[in-house]
Amino acid sequence: MVLHIVGARPQFIKLAPVANAFKELAIPYKVLHTGQHYDYRMSDMHFETLAIDDPDYALGIGSGSHAGQTAKMLEGIETVLVKEHPSLVLVYGDTNSTLSGALCAAKMGIPVGHVEAGVRSFDRNMPEEINRVLTDHISRYHFCPTHNAMDLLKAEGITGILTGDVMYDALLQFTKIPVTHPYTPPFVLTTIHRAENTNEHERFRAIWEGLERISTEVPVIFPVHPRTRDMYPDILKKPVKGISVVEPVSYLHMLAMIRDSRCIVTDSGGVQKEAFLLKSPCITVRDTTEWPETVEAGANMIIATDPEIIFSSVMQMMHQASFDSVNPFGDGKASYHIARFIQENCL
Ligand code: UD1
């Protein structure tokens, strides 16, 4: 039996195609949800809309400091691993749930597979970067989304397995389901939630000012992550003509909104890739990216958190000719390649 450990929104999206591939190949599995994300719109909504079976274990750990949250996860996961003795633990991406799952299993001598291995921003100030690096160094199987990730792992002395990106699989599977959203183009879509942009008030205020500038030219739609909502209630509740602050939307709606937007302003890793794959230009308000392929393709710009730069970059990207480049994220069957590898090598 393979135990999938998930806990945060992007992991439910990554799990969906992988669970489908496991079912297709009749590989026995169970799912553990740490509870890192727990609001309906961050968790249950995605299990429902992506048709993922309810988790076999729901630890309900919730929010906390990094140490507190990780410690509770380690304890909770250990209890499940002692009971279930899985042949393999599969962890996804770069969250505290990823590191906790990998660390707990590795210490118990249970092999770990890391989906989205080898991805690096080279910014150790990001908790996600620490989670990625540590997870890769304690995992046995490294399922890499791109050639770049394979090369980066190799530089750290680790041999990866090139499978492609399960997020591309998810995108292909779920864009087949037609959905409509209430927004009439043209509009700019934005998501901001990273600690680096929300913990420092100056940075968030600068981004917000940039969005206000953009909204004088084109409407801005902002589905707000609870982290951002909780930290900036005053700013976000004050009505600004041209900016729609809305609740987090389903993955299906998000894909449709990305596809229809004139430009994206984000600090999310996943959204940068989805913008590239759905051919919408992207502005990333961060110092680094873990997806340089999107920048090399001319589809994504990494820019400073300065209102004027944010505004002028969006105007530039909105009016530039469309980009056309080779898709580095695989053949859309990454989940199947991962499942097949596990069936042949890990059970
Ligand atoms: C986490 C991941 C990040 C991923 C993101 C996707 C880590 C370190 N970060 O960031 O890599 O891109 O998820 O969304 O694991 N909160 C709620 N309700 C929820 C979830 C969160 O209110 O359902 C609030 C809480 O105030 C919490 C804060 O959001 O303290 C941060 O949540 P946390 O899960 O620690 O990190 P994210 O910012 O969501």
mmCIF file of C-alpha atoms and ligand atoms in Angstrom:
data_model
loop_
_atom_site.group_PDB
_atom_site.id
_atom_site.type_symbol
_atom_site.label_atom_id
_atom_site.label_comp_id
_atom_site.label_asym_id
_atom_site.label_seq_id
_atom_site.Cartn_x
_atom_site.Cartn_y
_atom_site.Cartn_z
ATOM 1 C CA MET A 1 0.000 0.000 0.000
ATOM 2 C CA VAL A 2 1.183 3.517 -0.830
ATOM 3 C CA LEU A 3 0.327 6.338 1.568
ATOM 4 C CA HIS A 4 -0.161 9.757 -0.046
ATOM 5 C CA ILE A 5 0.435 12.603 2.401
ATOM 6 C CA VAL A 6 -1.202 15.936 1.547
ATOM 7 C CA GLY A 7 -2.325 18.962 3.519
ATOM 8 C CA ALA A 8 -2.410 22.176 1.490
ATOM 9 C CA ARG A 9 -4.466 23.294 -1.484
ATOM 10 C CA PRO A 10 -1.873 22.725 -4.241
ATOM 11 C CA GLN A 11 -1.353 19.179 -2.955
ATOM 12 C CA PHE A 12 -5.009 18.258 -3.403
ATOM 13 C CA ILE A 13 -4.710 19.408 -7.017
ATOM 14 C CA LYS A 14 -1.532 17.338 -7.526
ATOM 15 C CA LEU A 15 -3.057 14.307 -5.814
ATOM 16 C CA ALA A 16 -6.107 14.250 -8.109
ATOM 17 C CA PRO A 17 -4.395 12.997 -11.319
ATOM 18 C CA VAL A 18 -2.009 10.742 -9.364
ATOM 19 C CA ALA A 19 -4.920 9.066 -7.540
ATOM 20 C CA ASN A 20 -6.618 8.590 -10.924
ATOM 21 C CA ALA A 21 -3.481 6.875 -12.275
ATOM 22 C CA PHE A 22 -3.243 4.653 -9.179
ATOM 23 C CA LYS A 23 -6.862 3.600 -9.684
ATOM 24 C CA GLU A 24 -6.245 2.871 -13.364
ATOM 25 C CA LEU A 25 -3.310 0.604 -12.493
ATOM 26 C CA ALA A 26 -5.124 -0.875 -9.465
ATOM 27 C CA ILE A 27 -2.334 0.163 -7.068
ATOM 28 C CA PRO A 28 -3.585 0.052 -3.470
ATOM 29 C CA TYR A 29 -3.293 3.399 -1.677
ATOM 30 C CA LYS A 30 -4.554 5.469 1.204
ATOM 31 C CA VAL A 31 -4.582 9.226 1.729
ATOM 32 C CA LEU A 32 -3.542 11.143 4.843
ATOM 33 C CA HIS A 33 -4.621 14.816 5.084
ATOM 34 C CA THR A 34 -2.633 16.699 7.720
ATOM 35 C CA GLY A 35 -5.211 19.504 8.000
ATOM 36 C CA GLN A 36 -2.667 22.252 7.218
ATOM 37 C CA HIS A 37 -5.433 23.819 5.131
ATOM 38 C CA TYR A 38 -8.871 23.458 6.692
ATOM 39 C CA ASP A 39 -11.195 26.235 5.477
ATOM 40 C CA TYR A 40 -13.879 24.813 3.198
ATOM 41 C CA ARG A 41 -12.567 26.807 0.241
ATOM 42 C CA MET A 42 -8.965 25.733 0.882
ATOM 43 C CA SER A 43 -9.681 22.035 1.438
ATOM 44 C CA ASP A 44 -13.061 20.237 1.187
ATOM 45 C CA MET A 45 -14.172 22.203 -1.881
ATOM 46 C CA HIS A 46 -11.183 20.780 -3.767
ATOM 47 C CA PHE A 47 -11.873 17.179 -2.722
ATOM 48 C CA GLU A 48 -15.432 17.680 -4.008
ATOM 49 C CA THR A 49 -14.702 19.467 -7.282
ATOM 50 C CA LEU A 50 -11.708 17.280 -8.175
ATOM 51 C CA ALA A 51 -13.673 14.134 -7.246
ATOM 52 C CA ILE A 52 -10.989 12.905 -4.836
ATOM 53 C CA ASP A 53 -12.174 10.291 -2.312
ATOM 54 C CA ASP A 54 -12.319 11.465 1.292
ATOM 55 C CA PRO A 55 -8.976 11.004 3.051
ATOM 56 C CA ASP A 56 -8.510 7.798 5.038
ATOM 57 C CA TYR A 57 -6.838 9.824 7.778
ATOM 58 C CA ALA A 58 -7.566 13.483 8.573
ATOM 59 C CA LEU A 59 -5.264 14.789 11.288
ATOM 60 C CA GLY A 60 -6.952 18.195 11.531
ATOM 61 C CA ILE A 61 -3.752 19.906 12.665
ATOM 62 C CA GLY A 62 -4.546 23.398 11.394
ATOM 63 C CA SER A 63 -2.430 26.527 11.604
ATOM 64 C CA GLY A 64 0.472 27.257 13.907
ATOM 65 C CA SER A 65 4.077 28.357 13.962
ATOM 66 C CA HIS A 66 6.349 26.439 11.612
ATOM 67 C CA ALA A 67 7.805 24.415 14.466
ATOM 68 C CA GLY A 68 4.465 23.846 16.193
ATOM 69 C CA GLN A 69 2.662 22.839 13.012
ATOM 70 C CA THR A 70 5.493 20.579 11.859
ATOM 71 C CA ALA A 71 5.856 18.944 15.289
ATOM 72 C CA LYS A 72 2.149 18.101 15.472
ATOM 73 C CA MET A 73 2.277 16.702 11.951
ATOM 74 C CA LEU A 74 5.264 14.499 12.778
ATOM 75 C CA GLU A 75 3.487 12.989 15.771
ATOM 76 C CA GLY A 76 0.209 12.466 13.944
ATOM 77 C CA ILE A 77 1.835 10.973 10.865
ATOM 78 C CA GLU A 78 3.962 8.619 12.982
ATOM 79 C CA THR A 79 0.858 7.094 14.568
ATOM 80 C CA VAL A 80 -0.560 6.357 11.118
ATOM 81 C CA LEU A 81 2.714 4.951 9.780
ATOM 82 C CA VAL A 82 3.059 2.637 12.798
ATOM 83 C CA LYS A 83 -0.447 1.337 12.145
ATOM 84 C CA GLU A 84 -0.332 1.064 8.356
ATOM 85 C CA HIS A 85 3.281 0.144 7.514
ATOM 86 C CA PRO A 86 2.997 1.446 3.923
ATOM 87 C CA SER A 87 5.478 0.179 1.317
ATOM 88 C CA LEU A 88 6.024 3.784 0.225
ATOM 89 C CA VAL A 89 5.070 7.269 1.356
ATOM 90 C CA LEU A 90 4.417 9.764 -1.436
ATOM 91 C CA VAL A 91 4.762 13.477 -0.653
ATOM 92 C CA TYR A 92 4.065 16.440 -2.906
ATOM 93 C CA GLY A 93 5.698 19.814 -3.483
ATOM 94 C CA ASP A 94 7.137 22.023 -0.787
ATOM 95 C CA THR A 95 4.849 22.629 2.180
ATOM 96 C CA ASN A 96 5.245 21.812 5.856
ATOM 97 C CA SER A 97 3.063 18.741 5.189
ATOM 98 C CA THR A 98 5.612 17.582 2.586
ATOM 99 C CA LEU A 99 8.568 17.841 4.925
ATOM 100 C CA SER A 100 6.719 16.304 7.870
ATOM 101 C CA GLY A 101 5.596 13.296 5.831
ATOM 102 C CA ALA A 102 9.054 12.729 4.372
ATOM 103 C CA LEU A 103 10.911 13.183 7.650
ATOM 104 C CA CYS A 104 8.638 10.924 9.646
ATOM 105 C CA ALA A 105 8.740 8.124 7.060
ATOM 106 C CA ALA A 106 12.485 8.379 6.459
ATOM 107 C CA LYS A 107 13.230 8.114 10.201
ATOM 108 C CA MET A 108 11.074 4.971 10.329
ATOM 109 C CA GLY A 109 12.925 3.413 7.394
ATOM 110 C CA ILE A 110 9.923 3.712 5.066
ATOM 111 C CA PRO A 111 10.930 4.729 1.524
ATOM 112 C CA VAL A 112 9.746 8.168 0.416
ATOM 113 C CA GLY A 113 8.840 9.309 -3.095
ATOM 114 C CA HIS A 114 8.858 13.065 -3.734
ATOM 115 C CA VAL A 115 6.576 14.386 -6.445
ATOM 116 C CA GLU A 116 7.959 17.686 -7.810
ATOM 117 C CA ALA A 117 11.535 16.880 -6.803
ATOM 118 C CA GLY A 118 14.513 19.033 -7.786
ATOM 119 C CA VAL A 119 12.627 22.320 -7.906
ATOM 120 C CA ARG A 120 14.644 25.211 -6.460
ATOM 121 C CA SER A 121 14.275 28.975 -6.012
ATOM 122 C CA PHE A 122 17.705 29.217 -4.312
ATOM 123 C CA ASP A 123 16.148 31.504 -1.713
ATOM 124 C CA ARG A 124 16.618 29.960 1.721
ATOM 125 C CA ASN A 125 14.465 32.708 3.256
ATOM 126 C CA MET A 126 11.444 30.887 1.841
ATOM 127 C CA PRO A 127 10.084 28.111 4.083
ATOM 128 C CA GLU A 128 9.137 26.287 0.884
ATOM 129 C CA GLU A 129 12.797 26.164 -0.261
ATOM 130 C CA ILE A 130 13.899 24.626 3.034
ATOM 131 C CA ASN A 131 11.084 22.081 2.753
ATOM 132 C CA ARG A 132 12.067 21.168 -0.813
ATOM 133 C CA VAL A 133 15.775 20.774 -0.180
ATOM 134 C CA LEU A 134 15.355 18.698 2.970
ATOM 135 C CA THR A 135 12.636 16.539 1.435
ATOM 136 C CA ASP A 136 14.788 15.763 -1.598
ATOM 137 C CA HIS A 137 17.730 14.786 0.577
ATOM 138 C CA ILE A 138 15.740 12.266 2.627
ATOM 139 C CA SER A 139 13.632 10.826 -0.213
ATOM 140 C CA ARG A 140 14.520 7.647 -2.064
ATOM 141 C CA TYR A 141 12.638 8.339 -5.307
ATOM 142 C CA HIS A 142 12.676 11.764 -6.944
ATOM 143 C CA PHE A 143 9.960 12.362 -9.517
ATOM 144 C CA CYS A 144 11.128 15.414 -11.447
ATOM 145 C CA PRO A 145 8.752 17.675 -13.394
ATOM 146 C CA THR A 146 11.349 19.122 -15.817
ATOM 147 C CA HIS A 147 14.855 18.624 -17.240
ATOM 148 C CA ASN A 148 15.935 21.641 -15.208
ATOM 149 C CA ALA A 149 14.844 19.934 -11.981
ATOM 150 C CA MET A 150 16.827 16.813 -13.018
ATOM 151 C CA ASP A 151 19.947 18.952 -13.560
ATOM 152 C CA LEU A 152 19.550 20.808 -10.260
ATOM 153 C CA LEU A 153 19.224 17.526 -8.374
ATOM 154 C CA LYS A 154 22.247 16.099 -10.166
ATOM 155 C CA ALA A 155 24.276 19.095 -8.954
ATOM 156 C CA GLU A 156 23.330 18.007 -5.422
ATOM 157 C CA GLY A 157 24.429 14.435 -6.104
ATOM 158 C CA ILE A 158 20.928 12.993 -6.555
ATOM 159 C CA THR A 159 19.656 11.108 -9.598
ATOM 160 C CA GLY A 160 16.059 12.011 -10.415
ATOM 161 C CA ILE A 161 13.403 10.257 -12.479
ATOM 162 C CA LEU A 162 12.033 12.488 -15.244
ATOM 163 C CA THR A 163 8.253 12.085 -15.272
ATOM 164 C CA GLY A 164 6.866 15.502 -16.260
ATOM 165 C CA ASP A 165 4.710 17.689 -14.066
ATOM 166 C CA VAL A 166 1.546 16.303 -12.474
ATOM 167 C CA MET A 167 0.120 19.832 -12.469
ATOM 168 C CA TYR A 168 0.113 19.736 -16.268
ATOM 169 C CA ASP A 169 -1.794 16.439 -16.061
ATOM 170 C CA ALA A 170 -4.296 18.054 -13.679
ATOM 171 C CA LEU A 171 -4.711 21.011 -16.001
ATOM 172 C CA LEU A 172 -5.371 18.782 -19.021
ATOM 173 C CA GLN A 173 -7.821 16.595 -17.090
ATOM 174 C CA PHE A 174 -9.789 19.408 -15.489
ATOM 175 C CA THR A 175 -9.978 21.904 -18.357
ATOM 176 C CA LYS A 176 -12.104 19.225 -20.084
ATOM 177 C CA ILE A 177 -14.874 20.050 -17.595
ATOM 178 C CA PRO A 178 -16.636 23.196 -18.835
ATOM 179 C CA VAL A 179 -17.215 25.888 -16.185
ATOM 180 C CA THR A 180 -18.201 29.517 -16.401
ATOM 181 C CA HIS A 181 -17.121 32.333 -14.128
ATOM 182 C CA PRO A 182 -18.886 35.658 -13.621
ATOM 183 C CA TYR A 183 -16.091 37.933 -14.892
ATOM 184 C CA THR A 184 -16.189 39.626 -18.267
ATOM 185 C CA PRO A 185 -12.838 40.115 -19.978
ATOM 186 C CA PRO A 186 -10.696 42.094 -20.070
ATOM 187 C CA PHE A 187 -9.472 41.675 -16.491
ATOM 188 C CA VAL A 188 -6.250 41.116 -14.573
ATOM 189 C CA LEU A 189 -6.227 38.191 -12.119
ATOM 190 C CA THR A 190 -4.122 38.310 -8.985
ATOM 191 C CA THR A 191 -3.179 35.961 -6.116
ATOM 192 C CA ILE A 192 -0.839 37.047 -3.292
ATOM 193 C CA HIS A 193 -0.187 34.879 -0.233
ATOM 194 C CA ARG A 194 3.523 34.112 0.222
ATOM 195 C CA ALA A 195 5.020 34.876 3.606
ATOM 196 C CA GLU A 196 7.618 37.134 1.943
ATOM 197 C CA ASN A 197 4.826 39.374 0.578
ATOM 198 C CA THR A 198 2.331 39.172 3.428
ATOM 199 C CA ASN A 199 4.552 39.260 6.529
ATOM 200 C CA GLU A 200 6.059 42.635 5.631
ATOM 201 C CA HIS A 201 3.403 45.331 5.584
ATOM 202 C CA GLU A 202 5.467 47.590 3.322
ATOM 203 C CA ARG A 203 5.675 44.922 0.664
ATOM 204 C CA PHE A 204 1.995 44.090 0.697
ATOM 205 C CA ARG A 205 1.051 47.777 0.635
ATOM 206 C CA ALA A 206 3.292 48.326 -2.398
ATOM 207 C CA ILE A 207 1.663 45.408 -4.222
ATOM 208 C CA TRP A 208 -1.795 46.713 -3.330
ATOM 209 C CA GLU A 209 -0.881 50.172 -4.648
ATOM 210 C CA GLY A 210 0.264 48.541 -7.868
ATOM 211 C CA LEU A 211 -3.101 46.763 -8.134
ATOM 212 C CA GLU A 212 -4.913 50.058 -7.539
ATOM 213 C CA ARG A 213 -2.936 51.625 -10.406
ATOM 214 C CA ILE A 214 -3.808 48.707 -12.685
ATOM 215 C CA SER A 215 -7.504 48.931 -11.747
ATOM 216 C CA THR A 216 -7.693 52.444 -13.230
ATOM 217 C CA GLU A 217 -7.003 50.840 -16.630
ATOM 218 C CA VAL A 218 -8.483 47.330 -16.356
ATOM 219 C CA PRO A 219 -10.553 45.566 -13.654
ATOM 220 C CA VAL A 220 -8.616 43.407 -11.174
ATOM 221 C CA ILE A 221 -10.004 40.164 -9.678
ATOM 222 C CA PHE A 222 -8.312 39.058 -6.440
ATOM 223 C CA PRO A 223 -9.300 35.680 -4.896
ATOM 224 C CA VAL A 224 -7.786 36.087 -1.440
ATOM 225 C CA HIS A 225 -5.933 33.352 0.443
ATOM 226 C CA PRO A 226 -6.936 33.265 4.136
ATOM 227 C CA ARG A 227 -3.385 34.161 5.206
ATOM 228 C CA THR A 228 -3.660 37.474 3.295
ATOM 229 C CA ARG A 229 -7.278 38.046 4.357
ATOM 230 C CA ASP A 230 -6.363 37.664 8.036
ATOM 231 C CA MET A 231 -3.341 39.945 7.848
ATOM 232 C CA TYR A 232 -4.906 42.824 5.887
ATOM 233 C CA PRO A 233 -8.613 42.988 6.751
ATOM 234 C CA ASP A 234 -8.754 46.794 6.594
ATOM 235 C CA ILE A 235 -7.149 47.143 3.189
ATOM 236 C CA LEU A 236 -9.102 44.268 1.666
ATOM 237 C CA LYS A 237 -12.504 45.253 3.032
ATOM 238 C CA LYS A 238 -12.275 48.867 1.895
ATOM 239 C CA PRO A 239 -14.023 49.001 -1.498
ATOM 240 C CA VAL A 240 -11.855 50.095 -4.419
ATOM 241 C CA LYS A 241 -13.588 50.719 -7.726
ATOM 242 C CA GLY A 242 -12.092 48.272 -10.196
ATOM 243 C CA ILE A 243 -10.770 45.713 -7.693
ATOM 244 C CA SER A 244 -12.974 42.713 -6.833
ATOM 245 C CA VAL A 245 -11.738 41.029 -3.660
ATOM 246 C CA VAL A 246 -13.319 37.555 -3.641
ATOM 247 C CA GLU A 247 -13.123 34.269 -1.722
ATOM 248 C CA PRO A 248 -10.734 31.536 -2.956
ATOM 249 C CA VAL A 249 -12.256 29.837 -6.010
ATOM 250 C CA SER A 250 -12.295 26.192 -7.107
ATOM 251 C CA TYR A 251 -9.462 24.881 -9.248
ATOM 252 C CA LEU A 252 -11.821 24.517 -12.211
ATOM 253 C CA HIS A 253 -12.877 28.153 -11.928
ATOM 254 C CA MET A 254 -9.291 29.260 -11.383
ATOM 255 C CA LEU A 255 -8.198 27.581 -14.623
ATOM 256 C CA ALA A 256 -11.032 29.269 -16.538
ATOM 257 C CA MET A 257 -10.172 32.640 -14.993
ATOM 258 C CA ILE A 258 -6.459 32.264 -15.770
ATOM 259 C CA ARG A 259 -7.304 31.366 -19.358
ATOM 260 C CA ASP A 260 -9.562 34.427 -19.761
ATOM 261 C CA SER A 261 -7.369 36.989 -18.004
ATOM 262 C CA ARG A 262 -5.291 39.541 -19.915
ATOM 263 C CA CYS A 263 -2.477 39.243 -17.384
ATOM 264 C CA ILE A 264 -1.784 37.552 -14.030
ATOM 265 C CA VAL A 265 -0.076 39.131 -11.024
ATOM 266 C CA THR A 266 0.978 36.420 -8.565
ATOM 267 C CA ASP A 267 3.481 35.070 -6.068
ATOM 268 C CA SER A 268 2.236 31.484 -6.389
ATOM 269 C CA GLY A 269 4.432 28.816 -7.941
ATOM 270 C CA GLY A 270 1.555 26.855 -9.437
ATOM 271 C CA VAL A 271 -0.179 29.865 -10.963
ATOM 272 C CA GLN A 272 3.017 30.832 -12.856
ATOM 273 C CA LYS A 273 2.947 27.452 -14.593
ATOM 274 C CA GLU A 274 -0.792 27.485 -15.204
ATOM 275 C CA ALA A 275 -0.522 30.959 -16.783
ATOM 276 C CA PHE A 276 2.216 29.652 -19.105
ATOM 277 C CA LEU A 277 0.239 26.536 -20.045
ATOM 278 C CA LEU A 278 -2.975 28.504 -20.654
ATOM 279 C CA LYS A 279 -1.078 31.180 -22.589
ATOM 280 C CA SER A 280 -1.804 34.144 -20.333
ATOM 281 C CA PRO A 281 1.121 36.469 -19.572
ATOM 282 C CA CYS A 282 2.300 36.511 -15.952
ATOM 283 C CA ILE A 283 3.980 38.989 -13.601
ATOM 284 C CA THR A 284 5.561 37.383 -10.536
ATOM 285 C CA VAL A 285 6.086 39.737 -7.596
ATOM 286 C CA ARG A 286 8.991 37.944 -5.978
ATOM 287 C CA ASP A 287 12.768 38.062 -5.921
ATOM 288 C CA THR A 288 13.132 34.584 -7.416
ATOM 289 C CA THR A 289 11.182 31.865 -9.173
ATOM 290 C CA GLU A 290 11.373 28.110 -9.044
ATOM 291 C CA TRP A 291 9.987 27.973 -12.592
ATOM 292 C CA PRO A 292 12.664 29.717 -14.741
ATOM 293 C CA GLU A 293 11.333 27.894 -17.809
ATOM 294 C CA THR A 294 8.331 30.253 -17.856
ATOM 295 C CA VAL A 295 10.602 33.322 -17.755
ATOM 296 C CA GLU A 296 12.864 31.971 -20.517
ATOM 297 C CA ALA A 297 9.764 31.486 -22.678
ATOM 298 C CA GLY A 298 8.889 35.181 -22.312
ATOM 299 C CA ALA A 299 5.660 34.231 -20.533
ATOM 300 C CA ASN A 300 6.614 35.401 -17.042
ATOM 301 C CA MET A 301 8.474 38.397 -15.565
ATOM 302 C CA ILE A 302 10.005 38.459 -12.087
ATOM 303 C CA ILE A 303 9.649 41.980 -10.780
ATOM 304 C CA ALA A 304 10.240 44.071 -7.675
ATOM 305 C CA THR A 305 7.408 44.949 -5.305
ATOM 306 C CA ASP A 306 7.200 48.541 -6.512
ATOM 307 C CA PRO A 307 3.781 49.933 -7.486
ATOM 308 C CA GLU A 308 5.031 51.720 -10.614
ATOM 309 C CA ILE A 309 7.017 48.687 -11.803
ATOM 310 C CA ILE A 310 4.056 46.385 -11.172
ATOM 311 C CA PHE A 311 1.779 48.704 -13.171
ATOM 312 C CA SER A 312 4.141 49.243 -16.104
ATOM 313 C CA SER A 313 5.047 45.536 -16.303
ATOM 314 C CA VAL A 314 1.393 44.538 -16.475
ATOM 315 C CA MET A 315 0.756 47.124 -19.199
ATOM 316 C CA GLN A 316 3.779 45.839 -21.128
ATOM 317 C CA MET A 317 2.824 42.157 -20.791
ATOM 318 C CA MET A 318 -0.828 42.846 -21.671
ATOM 319 C CA HIS A 319 0.161 44.362 -24.980
ATOM 320 C CA GLN A 320 3.008 42.102 -26.005
ATOM 321 C CA ALA A 321 2.583 39.596 -28.806
ATOM 322 C CA SER A 322 1.707 36.106 -27.590
ATOM 323 C CA PHE A 323 4.560 33.778 -26.668
ATOM 324 C CA ASP A 324 5.030 30.424 -28.216
ATOM 325 C CA SER A 325 7.508 27.966 -26.821
ATOM 326 C CA VAL A 326 8.131 24.311 -26.199
ATOM 327 C CA ASN A 327 6.270 22.996 -23.164
ATOM 328 C CA PRO A 328 8.910 21.818 -20.644
ATOM 329 C CA PHE A 329 6.365 20.165 -18.319
ATOM 330 C CA GLY A 330 6.135 16.743 -19.961
ATOM 331 C CA ASP A 331 3.572 14.830 -21.992
ATOM 332 C CA GLY A 332 0.572 15.270 -19.679
ATOM 333 C CA LYS A 333 0.976 11.720 -18.337
ATOM 334 C CA ALA A 334 3.379 12.389 -15.454
ATOM 335 C CA SER A 335 0.977 10.807 -12.952
ATOM 336 C CA TYR A 336 0.825 7.647 -14.994
ATOM 337 C CA HIS A 337 4.645 7.508 -15.299
ATOM 338 C CA ILE A 338 4.952 7.905 -11.514
ATOM 339 C CA ALA A 339 2.330 5.232 -10.817
ATOM 340 C CA ARG A 340 3.914 2.822 -13.296
ATOM 341 C CA PHE A 341 7.367 3.341 -11.783
ATOM 342 C CA ILE A 342 6.009 2.696 -8.291
ATOM 343 C CA GLN A 343 4.171 -0.419 -9.425
ATOM 344 C CA GLU A 344 7.309 -1.844 -10.996
ATOM 345 C CA ASN A 345 9.863 -0.796 -8.368
ATOM 346 C CA CYS A 346 8.373 -0.011 -4.982
ATOM 347 C CA LEU A 347 5.657 -2.522 -4.089
HETATM 348 C C1 UD1 B 1 1.155 26.971 2.286
HETATM 349 C C2 UD1 B 1 2.534 26.498 1.869
HETATM 350 C C3 UD1 B 1 2.895 27.094 0.505
HETATM 351 C C4 UD1 B 1 1.780 26.891 -0.514
HETATM 352 C C5 UD1 B 1 0.465 27.403 0.058
HETATM 353 C C6 UD1 B 1 -0.665 27.176 -0.903
HETATM 354 C C7 UD1 B 1 4.088 26.069 3.742
HETATM 355 C C8 UD1 B 1 5.219 26.596 4.523
HETATM 356 N N1 UD1 B 1 3.562 26.913 2.827
HETATM 357 O O1 UD1 B 1 1.243 28.349 2.575
HETATM 358 O O2 UD1 B 1 4.075 26.466 0.041
HETATM 359 O O3 UD1 B 1 2.080 27.640 -1.694
HETATM 360 O O4 UD1 B 1 0.202 26.728 1.285
HETATM 361 O O5 UD1 B 1 -1.860 27.752 -0.498
HETATM 362 O O6 UD1 B 1 3.695 24.935 3.959
HETATM 363 N N2 UD1 B 1 -5.227 29.674 6.851
HETATM 364 C C9 UD1 B 1 -6.594 29.677 7.062
HETATM 365 N N3 UD1 B 1 -7.328 28.650 6.543
HETATM 366 C C10 UD1 B 1 -6.773 27.640 5.842
HETATM 367 C C11 UD1 B 1 -5.381 27.650 5.646
HETATM 368 C C12 UD1 B 1 -4.628 28.660 6.123
HETATM 369 O O7 UD1 B 1 -7.142 30.561 7.671
HETATM 370 O O8 UD1 B 1 -7.520 26.744 5.403
HETATM 371 C C13 UD1 B 1 -4.417 30.818 7.331
HETATM 372 C C14 UD1 B 1 -4.023 30.756 8.757
HETATM 373 O O9 UD1 B 1 -4.122 32.035 9.272
HETATM 374 C C15 UD1 B 1 -2.565 30.329 8.702
HETATM 375 C C16 UD1 B 1 -2.090 30.969 7.427
HETATM 376 O O10 UD1 B 1 -3.255 30.919 6.568
HETATM 377 O O11 UD1 B 1 -1.880 30.717 9.809
HETATM 378 C C17 UD1 B 1 -0.944 30.268 6.786
HETATM 379 O O12 UD1 B 1 -1.277 28.949 6.451
HETATM 380 P P1 UD1 B 1 -0.118 27.860 6.184
HETATM 381 O O13 UD1 B 1 -0.757 26.597 5.806
HETATM 382 O O14 UD1 B 1 0.834 27.846 7.296
HETATM 383 O O15 UD1 B 1 0.708 28.442 4.971
HETATM 384 P P2 UD1 B 1 0.203 29.011 3.572
HETATM 385 O O16 UD1 B 1 0.461 30.458 3.557
HETATM 386 O O17 UD1 B 1 -1.179 28.568 3.245
#
